[in-house]
GROMACS .gro file of C-alpha atoms in nm:
model
  325
    1MET     CA    1   9.326  10.367   8.567
    2THR     CA    2   9.638  10.229   8.730
    3ALA     CA    3   9.743  10.375   9.063
    4GLU     CA    4  10.065  10.571   9.091
    5ILE     CA    5  10.285  10.424   9.366
    6ILE     CA    6  10.526  10.647   9.558
    7ASP     CA    7  10.782  10.498   9.799
    8ILE     CA    8  10.819  10.725  10.102
    9THR     CA    9  11.173  10.608  10.172
   10ALA     CA   10  11.279  10.747   9.834
   11ASP     CA   11  11.056  11.055   9.813
   12HIS     CA   12  10.882  11.145  10.140
   13GLU     CA   13  10.812  11.510  10.059
   14ASN     CA   14  10.672  11.434   9.714
   15ALA     CA   15  10.455  11.162   9.868
   16ILE     CA   16  10.309  11.416  10.111
   17ALA     CA   17  10.253  11.675   9.838
   18ARG     CA   18  10.092  11.430   9.592
   19ALA     CA   19   9.871  11.279   9.861
   20CYS     CA   20   9.753  11.622   9.976
   21ALA     CA   21   9.666  11.715   9.617
   22VAL     CA   22   9.458  11.400   9.561
   23LEU     CA   23   9.286  11.440   9.898
   24ALA     CA   24   9.206  11.804   9.825
   25ASP     CA   25   9.038  11.693   9.500
   26GLY     CA   26   8.807  11.471   9.705
   27PHE     CA   27   8.959  11.132   9.620
   28PRO     CA   28   9.091  10.860   9.851
   29VAL     CA   29   9.460  10.771   9.885
   30ALA     CA   30   9.599  10.440  10.012
   31ILE     CA   31   9.846  10.517  10.292
   32PRO     CA   32  10.066  10.314  10.528
   33THR     CA   33   9.994  10.312  10.899
   34GLU     CA   34  10.151  10.107  11.176
   35THR     CA   35   9.843   9.879  11.186
   36VAL     CA   36   9.742   9.809  10.823
   37TYR     CA   37   9.723  10.018  10.504
   38GLY     CA   38   9.434  10.264  10.511
   39LEU     CA   39   9.210  10.409  10.240
   40ALA     CA   40   9.219  10.772  10.348
   41ALA     CA   41   8.993  11.060  10.247
   42ASP     CA   42   8.885  11.397  10.388
   43ALA     CA   43   8.652  11.318  10.681
   44THR     CA   44   8.470  11.649  10.632
   45ASN     CA   45   8.392  11.599  10.261
   46PRO     CA   46   8.083  11.384  10.188
   47ALA     CA   47   8.182  11.317   9.827
   48ALA     CA   48   8.528  11.198   9.937
   49ILE     CA   49   8.378  10.971  10.204
   50ALA     CA   50   8.127  10.830   9.955
   51ARG     CA   51   8.420  10.737   9.731
   52ILE     CA   52   8.571  10.532  10.017
   53TYR     CA   53   8.251  10.329  10.047
   54GLU     CA   54   8.225  10.295   9.669
   55THR     CA   55   8.589  10.188   9.624
   56LYS     CA   56   8.569   9.927   9.900
   57GLY     CA   57   8.212   9.813   9.837
   58ARG     CA   58   8.159   9.880  10.207
   59PRO     CA   59   7.813   9.896  10.368
   60ARG     CA   60   7.732  10.254  10.465
   61PHE     CA   61   7.602  10.149  10.807
   62ASN     CA   62   7.961  10.051  10.897
   63PRO     CA   63   8.130  10.363  11.044
   64LEU     CA   64   8.483  10.479  10.966
   65ILE     CA   65   8.768  10.565  11.203
   66CYS     CA   66   8.878  10.928  11.178
   67HIS     CA   67   9.252  10.979  11.209
   68MET     CA   68   9.395  11.292  11.368
   69ALA     CA   69   9.739  11.453  11.367
   70ASP     CA   70   9.748  11.520  11.741
   71VAL     CA   71   9.534  11.545  12.053
   72ALA     CA   72   9.462  11.914  11.992
   73MET     CA   73   9.303  11.827  11.657
   74ALA     CA   74   9.105  11.543  11.815
   75GLU     CA   75   8.968  11.779  12.081
   76ARG     CA   76   8.825  12.005  11.811
   77TYR     CA   77   8.596  11.722  11.697
   78ALA     CA   78   8.516  11.507  12.002
   79VAL     CA   79   8.443  11.528  12.375
   80PHE     CA   80   8.693  11.354  12.605
   81ASP     CA   81   8.611  11.212  12.948
   82PRO     CA   82   8.890  11.166  13.207
   83ILE     CA   83   8.939  10.794  13.139
   84SER     CA   84   8.959  10.850  12.763
   85ARG     CA   85   9.218  11.122  12.826
   86LYS     CA   86   9.425  10.876  13.028
   87LEU     CA   87   9.401  10.621  12.747
   88ALA     CA   88   9.505  10.882  12.491
   89ALA     CA   89   9.804  10.982  12.702
   90ALA     CA   90   9.911  10.620  12.740
   91PHE     CA   91   9.862  10.489  12.386
   92TRP     CA   92   9.857  10.777  12.135
   93PRO     CA   93  10.002  10.786  11.882
   94GLY     CA   94   9.945  10.416  11.832
   95PRO     CA   95   9.699  10.135  11.756
   96LEU     CA   96   9.414  10.241  11.987
   97THR     CA   97   9.083  10.390  11.870
   98LEU     CA   98   8.856  10.570  12.116
   99ILE     CA   99   8.481  10.597  12.053
  100LEU     CA  100   8.390  10.947  12.173
  101PRO     CA  101   8.086  11.177  12.158
  102LEU     CA  102   8.095  11.413  11.860
  103LYS     CA  103   8.104  11.784  11.933
  104PRO     CA  104   7.806  11.976  11.792
  105GLN     CA  105   7.880  12.101  11.440
  106SER     CA  106   8.215  11.921  11.457
  107GLY     CA  107   8.263  11.923  11.081
  108ILE     CA  108   8.307  11.547  11.049
  109HIS     CA  109   8.042  11.440  10.802
  110SER     CA  110   7.771  11.198  10.911
  111LEU     CA  111   7.867  10.959  10.628
  112ALA     CA  112   8.192  10.892  10.816
  113THR     CA  113   8.010  10.815  11.141
  114ALA     CA  114   7.723  10.623  10.976
  115GLY     CA  115   7.487  10.875  11.134
  116LEU     CA  116   7.596  10.796  11.491
  117ASP     CA  117   7.646  11.070  11.752
  118THR     CA  118   7.989  10.925  11.830
  119VAL     CA  119   8.312  10.906  11.633
  120GLY     CA  120   8.604  10.665  11.639
  121ILE     CA  121   8.930  10.859  11.670
  122ARG     CA  122   9.289  10.742  11.643
  123LEU     CA  123   9.627  10.912  11.625
  124PRO     CA  124   9.853  10.712  11.391
  125LYS     CA  125  10.231  10.713  11.383
  126GLY     CA  126  10.473  10.799  11.104
  127PHE     CA  127  10.373  10.899  10.753
  128ALA     CA  128  10.000  10.906  10.827
  129ALA     CA  129  10.050  11.160  11.106
  130ASP     CA  130  10.273  11.373  10.883
  131LEU     CA  131  10.012  11.365  10.606
  132ILE     CA  132   9.723  11.465  10.834
  133SER     CA  133   9.930  11.749  10.977
  134ALA     CA  134  10.013  11.874  10.626
  135PHE     CA  135   9.654  11.834  10.503
  136GLY     CA  136   9.513  12.009  10.809
  137LYS     CA  137   9.195  11.802  10.840
  138PRO     CA  138   9.111  11.458  10.981
  139LEU     CA  139   9.121  11.161  10.747
  140ALA     CA  140   8.860  10.887  10.751
  141ALA     CA  141   9.056  10.572  10.674
  142PRO     CA  142   8.930  10.214  10.685
  143SER     CA  143   9.159   9.937  10.562
  144ALA     CA  144   9.254   9.972  10.194
  145ASN     CA  145   9.090   9.654  10.065
  146THR     CA  146   8.764   9.528   9.920
  147SER     CA  147   8.514   9.517  10.207
  148GLY     CA  148   8.510   9.191  10.399
  149LYS     CA  149   8.836   9.063  10.253
  150VAL     CA  150   9.178   9.024  10.413
  151SER     CA  151   9.327   9.355  10.523
  152PRO     CA  152   9.642   9.480  10.346
  153THR     CA  153   9.975   9.508  10.524
  154SER     CA  154  10.179   9.620  10.222
  155ALA     CA  155  10.144   9.847   9.921
  156LYS     CA  156  10.161   9.533   9.703
  157HIS     CA  157   9.847   9.398   9.873
  158VAL     CA  158   9.665   9.724   9.801
  159ALA     CA  159   9.779   9.737   9.438
  160GLU     CA  160   9.665   9.379   9.374
  161ASP     CA  161   9.319   9.448   9.516
  162LEU     CA  162   9.236   9.814   9.448
  163GLY     CA  163   9.512   9.934   9.215
  164GLY     CA  164   9.270   9.980   8.926
  165LYS     CA  165   9.037  10.199   9.134
  166LEU     CA  166   9.285  10.440   9.293
  167GLN     CA  167   9.491  10.734   9.176
  168LEU     CA  168   9.765  10.699   9.438
  169ILE     CA  169   9.917  10.438   9.670
  170ILE     CA  170  10.185  10.543   9.918
  171ASP     CA  171  10.437  10.266   9.987
  172GLY     CA  172  10.575  10.270  10.340
  173GLY     CA  173  10.690   9.908  10.357
  174ALA     CA  174  10.532   9.634  10.566
  175ALA     CA  175  10.293   9.747  10.842
  176PRO     CA  176  10.473   9.666  11.170
  177VAL     CA  177  10.168   9.585  11.386
  178GLY     CA  178   9.978   9.394  11.118
  179VAL     CA  179   9.627   9.398  11.271
  180GLU     CA  180   9.387   9.689  11.304
  181SER     CA  181   9.362   9.910  11.610
  182THR     CA  182   9.195   9.809  11.933
  183ILE     CA  183   8.862   9.993  11.971
  184VAL     CA  184   8.725  10.083  12.313
  185ARG     CA  185   8.442  10.295  12.447
  186VAL     CA  186   8.424  10.448  12.794
  187GLU     CA  187   8.074  10.447  12.943
  188ASP     CA  188   7.973  10.513  13.304
  189GLY     CA  189   8.334  10.493  13.418
  190MET     CA  190   8.384  10.153  13.253
  191ILE     CA  191   8.596  10.054  12.952
  192ARG     CA  192   8.417   9.839  12.695
  193LEU     CA  193   8.614   9.651  12.431
  194LEU     CA  194   8.443   9.676  12.091
  195ARG     CA  195   8.725   9.526  11.884
  196PRO     CA  196   9.051   9.369  12.001
  197GLY     CA  197   9.355   9.488  11.810
  198GLY     CA  198   9.709   9.619  11.830
  199VAL     CA  199   9.689   9.718  12.199
  200ALA     CA  200   9.617   9.421  12.425
  201ALA     CA  201   9.334   9.451  12.678
  202GLU     CA  202   9.582   9.368  12.952
  203GLU     CA  203   9.785   9.677  12.860
  204ILE     CA  204   9.473   9.895  12.886
  205GLU     CA  205   9.389   9.750  13.226
  206LYS     CA  206   9.743   9.812  13.349
  207ALA     CA  207   9.743  10.173  13.226
  208THR     CA  208   9.407  10.263  13.382
  209GLY     CA  209   9.364  10.029  13.676
  210LEU     CA  210   9.021   9.941  13.536
  211ALA     CA  211   8.884   9.612  13.407
  212VAL     CA  212   8.807   9.592  13.036
  213THR     CA  213   8.461   9.447  12.975
  214ARG     CA  214   8.368   9.245  12.670
  215ALA     CA  215   8.037   9.171  12.503
  216ASP     CA  216   7.887   8.828  12.575
  217GLY     CA  217   7.839   8.765  12.204
  218PRO     CA  218   7.798   8.933  11.863
  219SER     CA  219   7.600   9.257  11.877
  220ALA     CA  220   7.329   9.350  11.630
  221ILE     CA  221   7.428   9.713  11.677
  222ILE     CA  222   7.729   9.830  11.476
  223GLU     CA  223   7.904  10.081  11.702
  224ALA     CA  224   8.249  10.067  11.545
  225PRO     CA  225   8.439   9.927  11.247
  226GLY     CA  226   8.527   9.557  11.242
  227MET     CA  227   8.208   9.440  11.418
  228LEU     CA  228   8.052   9.258  11.121
  229ALA     CA  229   8.033   8.884  11.191
  230SER     CA  230   8.192   8.789  10.858
  231HIS     CA  231   8.500   8.997  10.784
  232TYR     CA  232   8.871   8.969  10.695
  233ALA     CA  233   8.788   8.668  10.477
  234PRO     CA  234   9.013   8.505  10.214
  235GLY     CA  235   8.858   8.329   9.915
  236ALA     CA  236   8.911   7.983  10.065
  237ALA     CA  237   8.718   7.864  10.369
  238VAL     CA  238   8.900   7.882  10.702
  239ARG     CA  239   8.905   7.595  10.957
  240LEU     CA  240   9.006   7.700  11.309
  241ASN     CA  241   9.173   7.516  11.598
  242ALA     CA  242   9.302   7.252  11.358
  243GLU     CA  243   9.485   6.960  11.517
  244HIS     CA  244   9.549   6.784  11.188
  245VAL     CA  245   9.580   6.869  10.818
  246GLU     CA  246   9.351   6.732  10.551
  247SER     CA  247   9.451   6.675  10.190
  248GLY     CA  248   9.431   6.992   9.981
  249GLU     CA  249   9.448   7.231  10.277
  250ALA     CA  250   9.706   7.502  10.337
  251LEU     CA  251   9.825   7.521  10.697
  252ILE     CA  252   9.881   7.829  10.911
  253ARG     CA  253  10.035   7.743  11.246
  254LEU     CA  254  10.195   7.914  11.544
  255GLY     CA  255  10.518   7.767  11.672
  256SER     CA  256  10.702   7.467  11.538
  257ALA     CA  257  10.515   7.193  11.727
  258PRO     CA  258  10.437   6.893  11.502
  259ILE     CA  259  10.084   6.853  11.366
  260LYS     CA  260   9.931   6.534  11.230
  261GLY     CA  261   9.911   6.514  10.850
  262ILE     CA  262  10.137   6.816  10.791
  263GLU     CA  263  10.285   6.635  10.489
  264LEU     CA  264   9.942   6.664  10.322
  265ALA     CA  265   9.945   7.046  10.333
  266LYS     CA  266   9.975   7.233  10.003
  267GLU     CA  267  10.198   7.476  10.189
  268VAL     CA  268  10.281   7.557  10.553
  269PHE     CA  269  10.301   7.910  10.695
  270ASP     CA  270  10.429   7.962  11.049
  271LEU     CA  271  10.308   8.289  11.203
  272SER     CA  272  10.599   8.279  11.447
  273PRO     CA  273  10.827   7.977  11.490
  274SER     CA  274  10.905   8.097  11.844
  275GLY     CA  275  10.537   8.152  11.930
  276ASP     CA  276  10.576   8.531  11.961
  277LEU     CA  277  10.227   8.681  11.936
  278ALA     CA  278  10.346   9.024  11.817
  279GLN     CA  279  10.529   8.859  11.526
  280ALA     CA  280  10.223   8.642  11.462
  281ALA     CA  281   9.994   8.946  11.445
  282ALA     CA  282  10.230   9.122  11.204
  283ASN     CA  283  10.228   8.817  10.973
  284LEU     CA  284   9.859   8.720  11.000
  285PHE     CA  285   9.699   8.898  10.704
  286ASP     CA  286   9.996   8.844  10.473
  287TYR     CA  287   9.996   8.471  10.547
  288LEU     CA  288   9.619   8.445  10.498
  289LYS     CA  289   9.665   8.601  10.155
  290ARG     CA  290   9.958   8.375  10.071
  291ALA     CA  291   9.775   8.063  10.189
  292ASP     CA  292   9.475   8.163   9.979
  293ALA     CA  293   9.700   8.209   9.674
  294THR     CA  294   9.809   7.843   9.691
  295GLY     CA  295   9.468   7.739   9.556
  296ALA     CA  296   9.399   7.532   9.867
  297ILE     CA  297   9.044   7.406   9.916
  298ARG     CA  298   9.061   7.529  10.275
  299ILE     CA  299   9.298   7.702  10.514
  300ALA     CA  300   9.356   7.515  10.840
  301VAL     CA  301   9.475   7.722  11.137
  302THR     CA  302   9.617   7.571  11.455
  303PRO     CA  303   9.500   7.700  11.798
  304ILE     CA  304   9.620   8.047  11.900
  305PRO     CA  305   9.654   8.145  12.269
  306ASP     CA  306   9.380   8.392  12.364
  307HIS     CA  307   9.588   8.629  12.576
  308GLY     CA  308   9.763   8.952  12.477
  309LEU     CA  309   9.763   9.006  12.101
  310GLY     CA  310   9.628   8.653  12.065
  311GLU     CA  311   9.284   8.794  12.140
  312ALA     CA  312   9.303   9.019  11.833
  313ILE     CA  313   9.439   8.736  11.616
  314ASN     CA  314   9.157   8.504  11.724
  315ASP     CA  315   8.899   8.777  11.663
  316ARG     CA  316   9.017   8.822  11.304
  317LEU     CA  317   9.034   8.447  11.244
  318ALA     CA  318   8.684   8.392  11.383
  319ARG     CA  319   8.543   8.654  11.148
  320ALA     CA  320   8.743   8.511  10.856
  321ALA     CA  321   8.593   8.169  10.929
  322ALA     CA  322   8.235   8.291  10.983
  323PRO     CA  323   7.957   8.181  10.745
  324ARG     CA  324   7.930   8.413  10.444
  325ASP     CA  325   7.618   8.546  10.278
   0.00000   0.00000   0.00000
């Protein structure tokens, strides 16, 4: 099987109709979102959700984010507290996922939530929102890649990885944010960051007037997607905070500052020559894939500032560099 690819800029209505038909048959569809490309399936259909896990090779204890068309749809499935409502008003649609209590008999299948009594909910922008509205049900949609590997930010990335396992890939161009959504959970009037992402913690603090708390270290409890220690990994090993380049390495850097041994690099990729963290986030996964494709023995990455979107970039890099089973 080779996936059909439909470009939404050329045929938006057909893309919606074809995607709805595949979803209604209980199969996943790769779709563009503003964060990364998602592998979307009916969040109420256990067979469809099982096909997501099967296609990705994803552990079933790792829950899926459920994407909604609007706040009214989200309220049919989850219980909102006042702080979560304020966050939704400030950042939806957009790259923020809220972990919320499930409503009794919500209809979202327990396979999507990994049996938890909470659900991760996000309202995406653009084509994904149009598709959910047309389909009429929430879509569970993790990143459209083999589990643990680098997330896709283009239809080409999806086709290269999963094209032989899918019926349909929707091409919406390059994902503008380039890293997954920020995931937060409100508990006892406090906001807890479970995964940094496309909305910086500083923005959340500014919108709510509340501090965002972070875990002291890796948690053994998987409460949300993206919490596995080893994740987002290319084939080559990743060396972080590199201040020099070793022979046979590919280099990913931020900004155009000189680095010792750069002439030894198989190839150099600059996330943002000006040091812009939003541009760096948008380029991160694509450059990891391109660096890996050079055949380098290792990928060296220069230090990234840990503020704003730098926190999300460093989170992804740390998981990419983590020891693998």
